[in-house]
Short mmCIF file of C-alpha atoms in Angstrom, two decimals:
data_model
loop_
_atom_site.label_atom_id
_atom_site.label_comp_id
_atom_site.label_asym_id
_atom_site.label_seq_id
_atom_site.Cartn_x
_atom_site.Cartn_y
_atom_site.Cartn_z
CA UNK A 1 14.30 17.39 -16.73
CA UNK A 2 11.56 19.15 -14.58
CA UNK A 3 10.54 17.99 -11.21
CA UNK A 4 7.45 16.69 -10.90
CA UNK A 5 7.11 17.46 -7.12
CA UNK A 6 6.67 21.32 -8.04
CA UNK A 7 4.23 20.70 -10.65
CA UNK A 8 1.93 19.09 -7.13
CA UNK A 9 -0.87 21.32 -6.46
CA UNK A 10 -2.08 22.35 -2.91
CA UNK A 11 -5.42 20.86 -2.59
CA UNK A 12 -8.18 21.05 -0.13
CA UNK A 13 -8.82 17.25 0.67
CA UNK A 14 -12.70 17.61 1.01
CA UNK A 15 -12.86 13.83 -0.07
CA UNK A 16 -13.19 10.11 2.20
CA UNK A 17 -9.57 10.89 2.55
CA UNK A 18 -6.98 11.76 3.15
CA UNK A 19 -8.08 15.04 4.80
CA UNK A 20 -6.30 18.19 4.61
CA UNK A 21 -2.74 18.29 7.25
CA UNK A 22 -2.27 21.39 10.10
CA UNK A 23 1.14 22.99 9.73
CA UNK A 24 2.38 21.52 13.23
CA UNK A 25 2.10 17.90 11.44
CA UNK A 26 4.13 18.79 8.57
CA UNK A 27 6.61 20.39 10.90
CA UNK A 28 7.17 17.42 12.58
CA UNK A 29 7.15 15.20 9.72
CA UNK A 30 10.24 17.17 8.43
CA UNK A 31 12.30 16.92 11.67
CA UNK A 32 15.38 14.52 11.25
CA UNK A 33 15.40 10.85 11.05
CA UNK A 34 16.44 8.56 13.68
CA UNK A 35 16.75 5.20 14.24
CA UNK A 36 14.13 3.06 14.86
CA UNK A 37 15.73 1.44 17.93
CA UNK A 38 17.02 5.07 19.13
CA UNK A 39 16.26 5.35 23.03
CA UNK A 40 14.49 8.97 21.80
CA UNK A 41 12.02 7.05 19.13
CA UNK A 42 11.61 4.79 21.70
CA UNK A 43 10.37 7.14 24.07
CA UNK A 44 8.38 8.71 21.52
CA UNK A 45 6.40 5.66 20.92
CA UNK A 46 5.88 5.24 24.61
CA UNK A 47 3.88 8.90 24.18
CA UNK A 48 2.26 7.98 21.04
CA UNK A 49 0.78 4.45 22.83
CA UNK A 50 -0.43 6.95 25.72
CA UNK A 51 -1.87 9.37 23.72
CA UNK A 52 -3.68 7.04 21.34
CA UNK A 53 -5.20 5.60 24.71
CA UNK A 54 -6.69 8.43 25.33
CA UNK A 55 -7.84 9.23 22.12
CA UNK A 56 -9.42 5.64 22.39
CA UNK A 57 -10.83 5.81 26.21
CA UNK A 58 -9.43 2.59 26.81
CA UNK A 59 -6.40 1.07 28.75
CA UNK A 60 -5.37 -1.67 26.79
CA UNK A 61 -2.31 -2.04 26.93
CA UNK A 62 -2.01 -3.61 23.55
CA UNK A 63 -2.51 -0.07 22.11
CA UNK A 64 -0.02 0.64 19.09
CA UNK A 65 0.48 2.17 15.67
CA UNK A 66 0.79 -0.20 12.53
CA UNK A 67 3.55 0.58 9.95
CA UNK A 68 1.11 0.28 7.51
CA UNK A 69 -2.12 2.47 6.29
CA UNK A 70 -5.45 1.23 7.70
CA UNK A 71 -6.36 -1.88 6.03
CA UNK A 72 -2.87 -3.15 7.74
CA UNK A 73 -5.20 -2.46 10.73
CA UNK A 74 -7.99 -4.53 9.32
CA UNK A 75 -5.73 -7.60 8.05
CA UNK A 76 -4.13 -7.52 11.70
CA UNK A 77 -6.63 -7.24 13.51
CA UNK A 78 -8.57 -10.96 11.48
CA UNK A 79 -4.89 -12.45 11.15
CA UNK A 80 -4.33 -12.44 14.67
CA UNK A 81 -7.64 -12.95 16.50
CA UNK A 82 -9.26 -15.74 13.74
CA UNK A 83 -8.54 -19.38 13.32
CA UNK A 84 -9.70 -21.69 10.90
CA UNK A 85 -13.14 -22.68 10.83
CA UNK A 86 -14.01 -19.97 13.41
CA UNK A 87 -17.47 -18.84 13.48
CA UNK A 88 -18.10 -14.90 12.64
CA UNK A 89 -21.04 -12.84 12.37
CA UNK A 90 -20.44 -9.50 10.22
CA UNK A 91 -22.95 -6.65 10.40
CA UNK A 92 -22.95 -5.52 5.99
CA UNK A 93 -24.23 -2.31 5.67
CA UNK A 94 -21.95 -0.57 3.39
CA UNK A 95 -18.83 -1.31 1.04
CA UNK A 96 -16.24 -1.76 4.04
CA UNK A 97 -18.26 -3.92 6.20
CA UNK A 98 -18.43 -6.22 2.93
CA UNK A 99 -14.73 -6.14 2.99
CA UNK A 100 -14.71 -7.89 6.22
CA UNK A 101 -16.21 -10.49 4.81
CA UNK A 102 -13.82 -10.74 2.36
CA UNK A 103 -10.92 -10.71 4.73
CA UNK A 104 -12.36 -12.95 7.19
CA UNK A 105 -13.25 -15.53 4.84
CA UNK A 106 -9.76 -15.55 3.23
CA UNK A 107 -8.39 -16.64 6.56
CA UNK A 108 -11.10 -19.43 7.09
CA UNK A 109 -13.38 -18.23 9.39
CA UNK A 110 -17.24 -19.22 8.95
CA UNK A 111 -18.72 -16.46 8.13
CA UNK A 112 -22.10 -15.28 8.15
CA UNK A 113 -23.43 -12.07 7.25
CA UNK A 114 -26.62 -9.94 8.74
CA UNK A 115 -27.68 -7.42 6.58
CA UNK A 116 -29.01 -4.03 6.15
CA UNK A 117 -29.97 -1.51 3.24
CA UNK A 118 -26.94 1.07 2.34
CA UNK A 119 -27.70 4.05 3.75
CA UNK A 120 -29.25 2.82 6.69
CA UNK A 121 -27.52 1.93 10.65
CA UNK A 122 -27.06 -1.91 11.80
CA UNK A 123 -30.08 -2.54 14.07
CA UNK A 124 -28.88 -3.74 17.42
CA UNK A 125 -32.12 -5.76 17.80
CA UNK A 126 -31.86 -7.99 14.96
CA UNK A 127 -27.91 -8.75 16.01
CA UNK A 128 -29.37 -9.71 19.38
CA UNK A 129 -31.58 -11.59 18.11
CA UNK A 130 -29.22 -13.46 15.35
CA UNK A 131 -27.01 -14.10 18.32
CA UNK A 132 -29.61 -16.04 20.20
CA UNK A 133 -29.98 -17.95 17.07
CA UNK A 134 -26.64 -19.09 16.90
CA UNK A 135 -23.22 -19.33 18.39
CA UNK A 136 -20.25 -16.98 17.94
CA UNK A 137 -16.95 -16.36 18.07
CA UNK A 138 -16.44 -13.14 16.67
CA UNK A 139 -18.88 -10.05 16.00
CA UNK A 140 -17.69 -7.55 13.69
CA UNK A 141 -18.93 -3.94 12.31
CA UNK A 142 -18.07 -0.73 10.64
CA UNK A 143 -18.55 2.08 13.35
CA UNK A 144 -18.75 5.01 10.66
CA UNK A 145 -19.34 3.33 6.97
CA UNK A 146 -16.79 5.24 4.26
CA UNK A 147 -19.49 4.09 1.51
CA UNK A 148 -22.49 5.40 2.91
CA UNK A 149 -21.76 7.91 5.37
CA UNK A 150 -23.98 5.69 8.21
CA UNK A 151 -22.42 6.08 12.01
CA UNK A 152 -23.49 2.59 13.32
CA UNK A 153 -24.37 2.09 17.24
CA UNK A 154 -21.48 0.12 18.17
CA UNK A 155 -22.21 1.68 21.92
CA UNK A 156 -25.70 -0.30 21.76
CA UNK A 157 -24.06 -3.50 19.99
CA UNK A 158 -20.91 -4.15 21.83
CA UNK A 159 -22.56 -5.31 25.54
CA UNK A 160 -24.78 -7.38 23.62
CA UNK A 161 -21.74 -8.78 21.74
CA UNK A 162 -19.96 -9.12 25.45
CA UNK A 163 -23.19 -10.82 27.05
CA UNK A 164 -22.71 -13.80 23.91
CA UNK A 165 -19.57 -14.53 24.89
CA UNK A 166 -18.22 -13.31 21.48
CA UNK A 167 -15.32 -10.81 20.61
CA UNK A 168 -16.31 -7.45 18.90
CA UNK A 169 -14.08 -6.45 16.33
CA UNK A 170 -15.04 -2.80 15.20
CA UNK A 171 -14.04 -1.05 12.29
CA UNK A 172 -12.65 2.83 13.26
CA UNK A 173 -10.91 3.62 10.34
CA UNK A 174 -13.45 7.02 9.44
CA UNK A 175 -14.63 7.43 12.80
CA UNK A 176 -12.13 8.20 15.07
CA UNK A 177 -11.20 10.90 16.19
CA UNK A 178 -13.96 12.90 14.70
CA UNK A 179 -17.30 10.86 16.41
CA UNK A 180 -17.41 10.02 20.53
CA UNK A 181 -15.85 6.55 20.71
CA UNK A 182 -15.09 4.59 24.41
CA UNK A 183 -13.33 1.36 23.42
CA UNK A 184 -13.80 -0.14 27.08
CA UNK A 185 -17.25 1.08 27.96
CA UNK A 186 -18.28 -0.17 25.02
CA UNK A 187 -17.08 -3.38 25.06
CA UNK A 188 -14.67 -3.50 22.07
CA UNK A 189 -12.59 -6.07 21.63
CA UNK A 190 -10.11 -4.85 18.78
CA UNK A 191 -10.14 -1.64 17.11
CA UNK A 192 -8.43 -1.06 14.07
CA UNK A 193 -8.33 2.99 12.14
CA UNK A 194 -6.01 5.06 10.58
CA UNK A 195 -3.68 8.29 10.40
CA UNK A 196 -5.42 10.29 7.68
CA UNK A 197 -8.62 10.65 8.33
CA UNK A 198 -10.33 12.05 11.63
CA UNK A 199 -6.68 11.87 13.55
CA UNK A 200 -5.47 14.32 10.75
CA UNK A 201 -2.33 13.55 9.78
CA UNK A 202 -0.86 11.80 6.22
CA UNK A 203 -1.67 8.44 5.11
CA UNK A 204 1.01 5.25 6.39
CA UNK A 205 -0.10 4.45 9.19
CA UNK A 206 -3.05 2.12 11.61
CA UNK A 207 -3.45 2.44 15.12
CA UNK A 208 -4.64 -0.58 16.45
CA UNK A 209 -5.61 -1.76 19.70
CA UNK A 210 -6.65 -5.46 21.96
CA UNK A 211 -8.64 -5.78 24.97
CA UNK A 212 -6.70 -8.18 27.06
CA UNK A 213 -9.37 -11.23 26.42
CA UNK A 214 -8.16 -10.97 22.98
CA UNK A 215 -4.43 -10.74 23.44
CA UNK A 216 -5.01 -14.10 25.76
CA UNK A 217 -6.68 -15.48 22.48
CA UNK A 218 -4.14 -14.58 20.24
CA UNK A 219 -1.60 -16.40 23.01
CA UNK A 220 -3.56 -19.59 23.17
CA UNK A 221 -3.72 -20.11 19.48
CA UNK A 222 -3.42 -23.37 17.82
CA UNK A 223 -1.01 -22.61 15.74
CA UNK A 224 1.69 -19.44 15.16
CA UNK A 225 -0.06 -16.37 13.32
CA UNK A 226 -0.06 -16.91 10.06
CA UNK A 227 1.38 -13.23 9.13
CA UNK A 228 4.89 -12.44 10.23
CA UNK A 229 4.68 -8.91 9.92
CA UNK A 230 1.36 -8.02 11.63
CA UNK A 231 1.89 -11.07 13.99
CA UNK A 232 0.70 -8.96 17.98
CA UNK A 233 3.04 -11.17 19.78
CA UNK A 234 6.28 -10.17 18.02
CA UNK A 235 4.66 -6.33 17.66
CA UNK A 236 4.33 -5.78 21.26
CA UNK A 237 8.23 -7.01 22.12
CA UNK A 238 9.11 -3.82 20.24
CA UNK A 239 6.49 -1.62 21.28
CA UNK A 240 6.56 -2.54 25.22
CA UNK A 241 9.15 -5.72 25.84
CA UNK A 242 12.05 -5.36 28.34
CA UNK A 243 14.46 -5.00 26.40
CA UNK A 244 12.57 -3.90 22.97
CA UNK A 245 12.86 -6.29 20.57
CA UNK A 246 13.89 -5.58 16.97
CA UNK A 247 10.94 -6.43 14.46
CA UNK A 248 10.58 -4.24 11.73
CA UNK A 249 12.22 -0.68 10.56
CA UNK A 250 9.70 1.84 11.64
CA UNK A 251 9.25 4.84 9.78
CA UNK A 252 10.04 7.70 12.02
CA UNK A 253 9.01 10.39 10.49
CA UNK A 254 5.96 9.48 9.94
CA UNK A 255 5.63 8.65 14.01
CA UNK A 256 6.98 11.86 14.91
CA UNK A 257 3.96 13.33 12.50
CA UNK A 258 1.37 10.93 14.30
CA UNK A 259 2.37 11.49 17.37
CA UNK A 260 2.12 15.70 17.00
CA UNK A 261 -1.32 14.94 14.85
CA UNK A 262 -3.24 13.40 18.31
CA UNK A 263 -1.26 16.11 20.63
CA UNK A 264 -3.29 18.41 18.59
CA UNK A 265 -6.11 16.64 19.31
CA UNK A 266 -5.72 15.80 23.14
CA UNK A 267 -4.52 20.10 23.36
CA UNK A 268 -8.04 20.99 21.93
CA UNK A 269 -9.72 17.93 24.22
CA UNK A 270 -11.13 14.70 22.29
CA UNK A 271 -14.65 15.67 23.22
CA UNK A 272 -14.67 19.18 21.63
CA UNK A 273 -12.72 17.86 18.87
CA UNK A 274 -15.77 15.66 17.93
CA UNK A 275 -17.95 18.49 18.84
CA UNK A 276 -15.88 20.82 16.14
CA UNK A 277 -17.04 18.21 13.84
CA UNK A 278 -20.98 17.91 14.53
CA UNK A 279 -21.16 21.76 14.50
CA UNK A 280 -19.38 21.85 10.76
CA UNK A 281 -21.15 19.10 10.02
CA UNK A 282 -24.38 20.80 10.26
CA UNK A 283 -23.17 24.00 8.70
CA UNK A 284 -22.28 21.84 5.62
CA UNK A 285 -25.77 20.51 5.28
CA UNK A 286 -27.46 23.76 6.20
CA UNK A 287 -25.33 25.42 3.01
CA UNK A 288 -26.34 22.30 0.73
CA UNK A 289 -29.90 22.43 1.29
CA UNK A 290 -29.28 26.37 0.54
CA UNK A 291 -28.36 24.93 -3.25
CA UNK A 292 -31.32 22.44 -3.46
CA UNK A 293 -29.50 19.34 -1.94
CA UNK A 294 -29.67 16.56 0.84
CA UNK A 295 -27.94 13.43 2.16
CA UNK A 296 -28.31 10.36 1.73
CA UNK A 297 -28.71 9.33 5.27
CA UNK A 298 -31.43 10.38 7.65
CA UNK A 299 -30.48 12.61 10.23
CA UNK A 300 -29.89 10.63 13.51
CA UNK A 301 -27.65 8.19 11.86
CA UNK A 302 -25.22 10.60 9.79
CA UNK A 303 -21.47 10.22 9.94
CA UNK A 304 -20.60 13.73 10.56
CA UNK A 305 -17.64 13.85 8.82
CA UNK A 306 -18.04 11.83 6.12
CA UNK A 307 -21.69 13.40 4.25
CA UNK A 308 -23.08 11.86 0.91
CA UNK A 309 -25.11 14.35 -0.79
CA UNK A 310 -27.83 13.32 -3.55
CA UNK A 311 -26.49 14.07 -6.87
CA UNK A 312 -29.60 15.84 -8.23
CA UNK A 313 -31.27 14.56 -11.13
CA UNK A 314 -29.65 15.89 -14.54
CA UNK A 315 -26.36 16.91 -13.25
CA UNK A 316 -23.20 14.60 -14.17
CA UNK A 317 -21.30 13.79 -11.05
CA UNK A 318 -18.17 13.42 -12.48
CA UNK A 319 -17.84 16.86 -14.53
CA UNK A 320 -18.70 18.78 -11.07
CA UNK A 321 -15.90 16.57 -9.36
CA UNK A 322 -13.60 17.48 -12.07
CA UNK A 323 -13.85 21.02 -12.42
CA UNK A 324 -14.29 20.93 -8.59
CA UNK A 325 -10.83 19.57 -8.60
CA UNK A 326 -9.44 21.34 -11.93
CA UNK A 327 -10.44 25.10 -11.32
CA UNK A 328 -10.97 25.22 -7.50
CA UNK A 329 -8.16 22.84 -6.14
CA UNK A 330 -10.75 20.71 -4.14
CA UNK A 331 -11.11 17.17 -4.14
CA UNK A 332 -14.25 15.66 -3.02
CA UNK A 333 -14.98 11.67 -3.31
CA UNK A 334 -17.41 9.71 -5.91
CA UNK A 335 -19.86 6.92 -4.52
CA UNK A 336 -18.68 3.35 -4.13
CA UNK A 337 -20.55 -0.12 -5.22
CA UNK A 338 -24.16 0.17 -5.90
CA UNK A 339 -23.71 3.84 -4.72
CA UNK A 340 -21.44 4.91 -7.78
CA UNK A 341 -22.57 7.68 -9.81
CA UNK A 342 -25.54 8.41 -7.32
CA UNK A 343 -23.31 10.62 -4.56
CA UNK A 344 -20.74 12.33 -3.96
CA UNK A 345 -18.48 11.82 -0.19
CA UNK A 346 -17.82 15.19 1.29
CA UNK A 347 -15.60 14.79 3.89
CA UNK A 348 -15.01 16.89 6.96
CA UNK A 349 -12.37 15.62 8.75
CA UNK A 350 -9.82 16.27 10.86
CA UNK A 351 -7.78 19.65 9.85
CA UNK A 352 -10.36 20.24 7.15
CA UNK A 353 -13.34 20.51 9.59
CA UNK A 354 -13.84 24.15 9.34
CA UNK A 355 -16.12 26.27 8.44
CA UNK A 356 -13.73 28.29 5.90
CA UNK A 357 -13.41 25.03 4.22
CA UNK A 358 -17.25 24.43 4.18
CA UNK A 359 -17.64 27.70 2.63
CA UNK A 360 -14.76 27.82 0.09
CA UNK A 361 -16.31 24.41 -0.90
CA UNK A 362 -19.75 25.74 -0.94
CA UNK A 363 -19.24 28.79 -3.15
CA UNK A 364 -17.44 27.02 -5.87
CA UNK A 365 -20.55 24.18 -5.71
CA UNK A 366 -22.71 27.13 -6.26
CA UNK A 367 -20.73 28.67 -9.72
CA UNK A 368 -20.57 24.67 -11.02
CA UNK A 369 -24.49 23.85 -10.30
CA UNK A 370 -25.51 27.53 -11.33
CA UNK A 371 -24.97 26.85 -14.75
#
């Protein structure tokens, strides 16, 4: 009987993610097991909440890692902070942002929805001014929209969020550690993103994190959380109680690969990290518009690391993706919702923004749309 692990092809993850892994990650994802209550795993999640603080630019202290891929992150972050019957506003630009809808509704919050074309940013303004219009208890957005490749201004929207007396529950899971984010100068609330995007290592797990008015929230709830497993108050007896408290088994290899993911990061500095990813960003679209194509979004509001390019008139998006990912060994993403068979999502992120990448990409794009 063959193995079907050898018959697994190395790919270069040029999609919405995952994005390609460095070396160094896979390294430490092979190191040995331990337990998850081991004074040594302990320790290492000590490092991992210190480093994903300053990954974040924040200080909360309810800063952890979910043992669960990012929409863990999204259920935990609505489970914990949302009550029934709660009002919400949700900024809908985009596939994801609709999916906090979804997810907020489920647990019974009111929810109301402001909206804006796909393709184009949340206008602070018009939050403002819905705001004035009505009473809050929650604001919520997609920072960097998966669907559409739109980098909202959550820097613009959070203070106004702050000044309504609302919490701002953002949406990081394709923008961090790739775009300039500053949880407390910004006036987040809760944060929710992922390991396999931006922060460059595999898929498994959510880094969350709670601004202290939220956490006091959370405490003076009404009734228990209704989700045992994503439930902050049992979470943060393991991750910072004296002694830790035993709550779930943690996967530690898959720490030990997080944590050595954002040293990478925090060696090469956060700031030029995002920088890395502007600068490939823009040799990417300077090589598409070389073959005759563009993006989606305008300029200012592009996601750097997540582009959707036009899919030019004639040519069938799915053969290119296919022999894309059949003869080259590089996987690039389709469009979502009322964006399907309109784009494609090239993403730059993490290990795979380089410009080797962009080119490798770019020549086979060239052979494909040539003929």
């Amino acid at each position: 009987m063959s193995n079907l692990l050898d018959t697994i092809d190395s790919v270069l993850l040029m999609g919405p993610g995952p994005s390609s892994v460095n070396p160094k990650v896979y390294q430490a994802l092979a190191k040995s097991t331990i337990g998850h209550l081991d004074p040594q795993f302990l320790g290492l999640m000590d490092g991992l909440k210190e480093s994903l603080r300053k990954v974040m630019y924040t200080k909360n202290e309810a800063t952890i890692t979910l043992s669960g891929t990012g929409s863990s992150g999204m259920e935990a972050v609505m489970t914990n902070l949302i009550e029934d019957g709660e009002p919400m506003l949700v900024a809908v630009n985009g596939y994801f942002s609709e999916r906090l809808v979804e997810v907020a509704s489920r647990l019974g919050a009111q929810v109301d929805k402001i909206e804006f074309p796909w393709g184009k940013p949340v206008d602070p303004s018009e939050v403002a001014k819905k705001l004035k219009e009505k009473s809050y208890k929650f604001v919520s957005m997609v920072h960097g929209e998966t669907s559409t490749g739109v980098l909202n201004p959550i820097k613009e929207v959070g203070p106004i969020v702050r000044a309504a007396g609302a919490y701002f529950i953002v949406d990081a899971v394709t923008s961090l550690g790739a775009n300039e984010l500053h949880v407390d100068d910004w006036c987040v609330d809760a944060l929710y993103s992922c390991s396999q995007k931006g922060l460059g290592c595999p898929s498994g797990l959510s880094p969350v994190t709670f601004s202290a008015r939220a956490m006091e929230k959370i405490a003076a709830r009404k009734k228990k959380v209704p989700n045992f497993y994503l439930d902050m108050t049992l979470l943060m007896k393991y991750w910072s109680g004296t002694p830790r408290g035993y709550h779930h088994t943690a996967p530690a290899n898959m720490y030990y690969a997080f944590y050595e993911a954002l040293a990478l990061i925090l060696e090469e500095g956060v700031e030029n990290v995002c920088a890395r990813h502007k600068e490939v960003h823009e040799y990417l679209v300077a090589g598409l518009e070389k073959l005759g194509l563009s993006l989606l979004v305008e300029k200012p509001w592009r996601l750097p690391n997540l582009n959707t390019v036009l899919i030019p008139q004639g040519i069938e998006e799915a053969a290119v993706r296919k022999e894309l990912r059949q003869t080259y060994k590089i996987e690039v993403g389709a469009g979502l919702g009322s964006l399907a068979g309109k784009i494609w999502r090239i993403g730059i992120m993490g290990h795979t923004a380089r410009k080797e990448n962009v080119d490798t990409l770019l020549a086979a794009l060239k052979k494909i749309l040539g003929r």
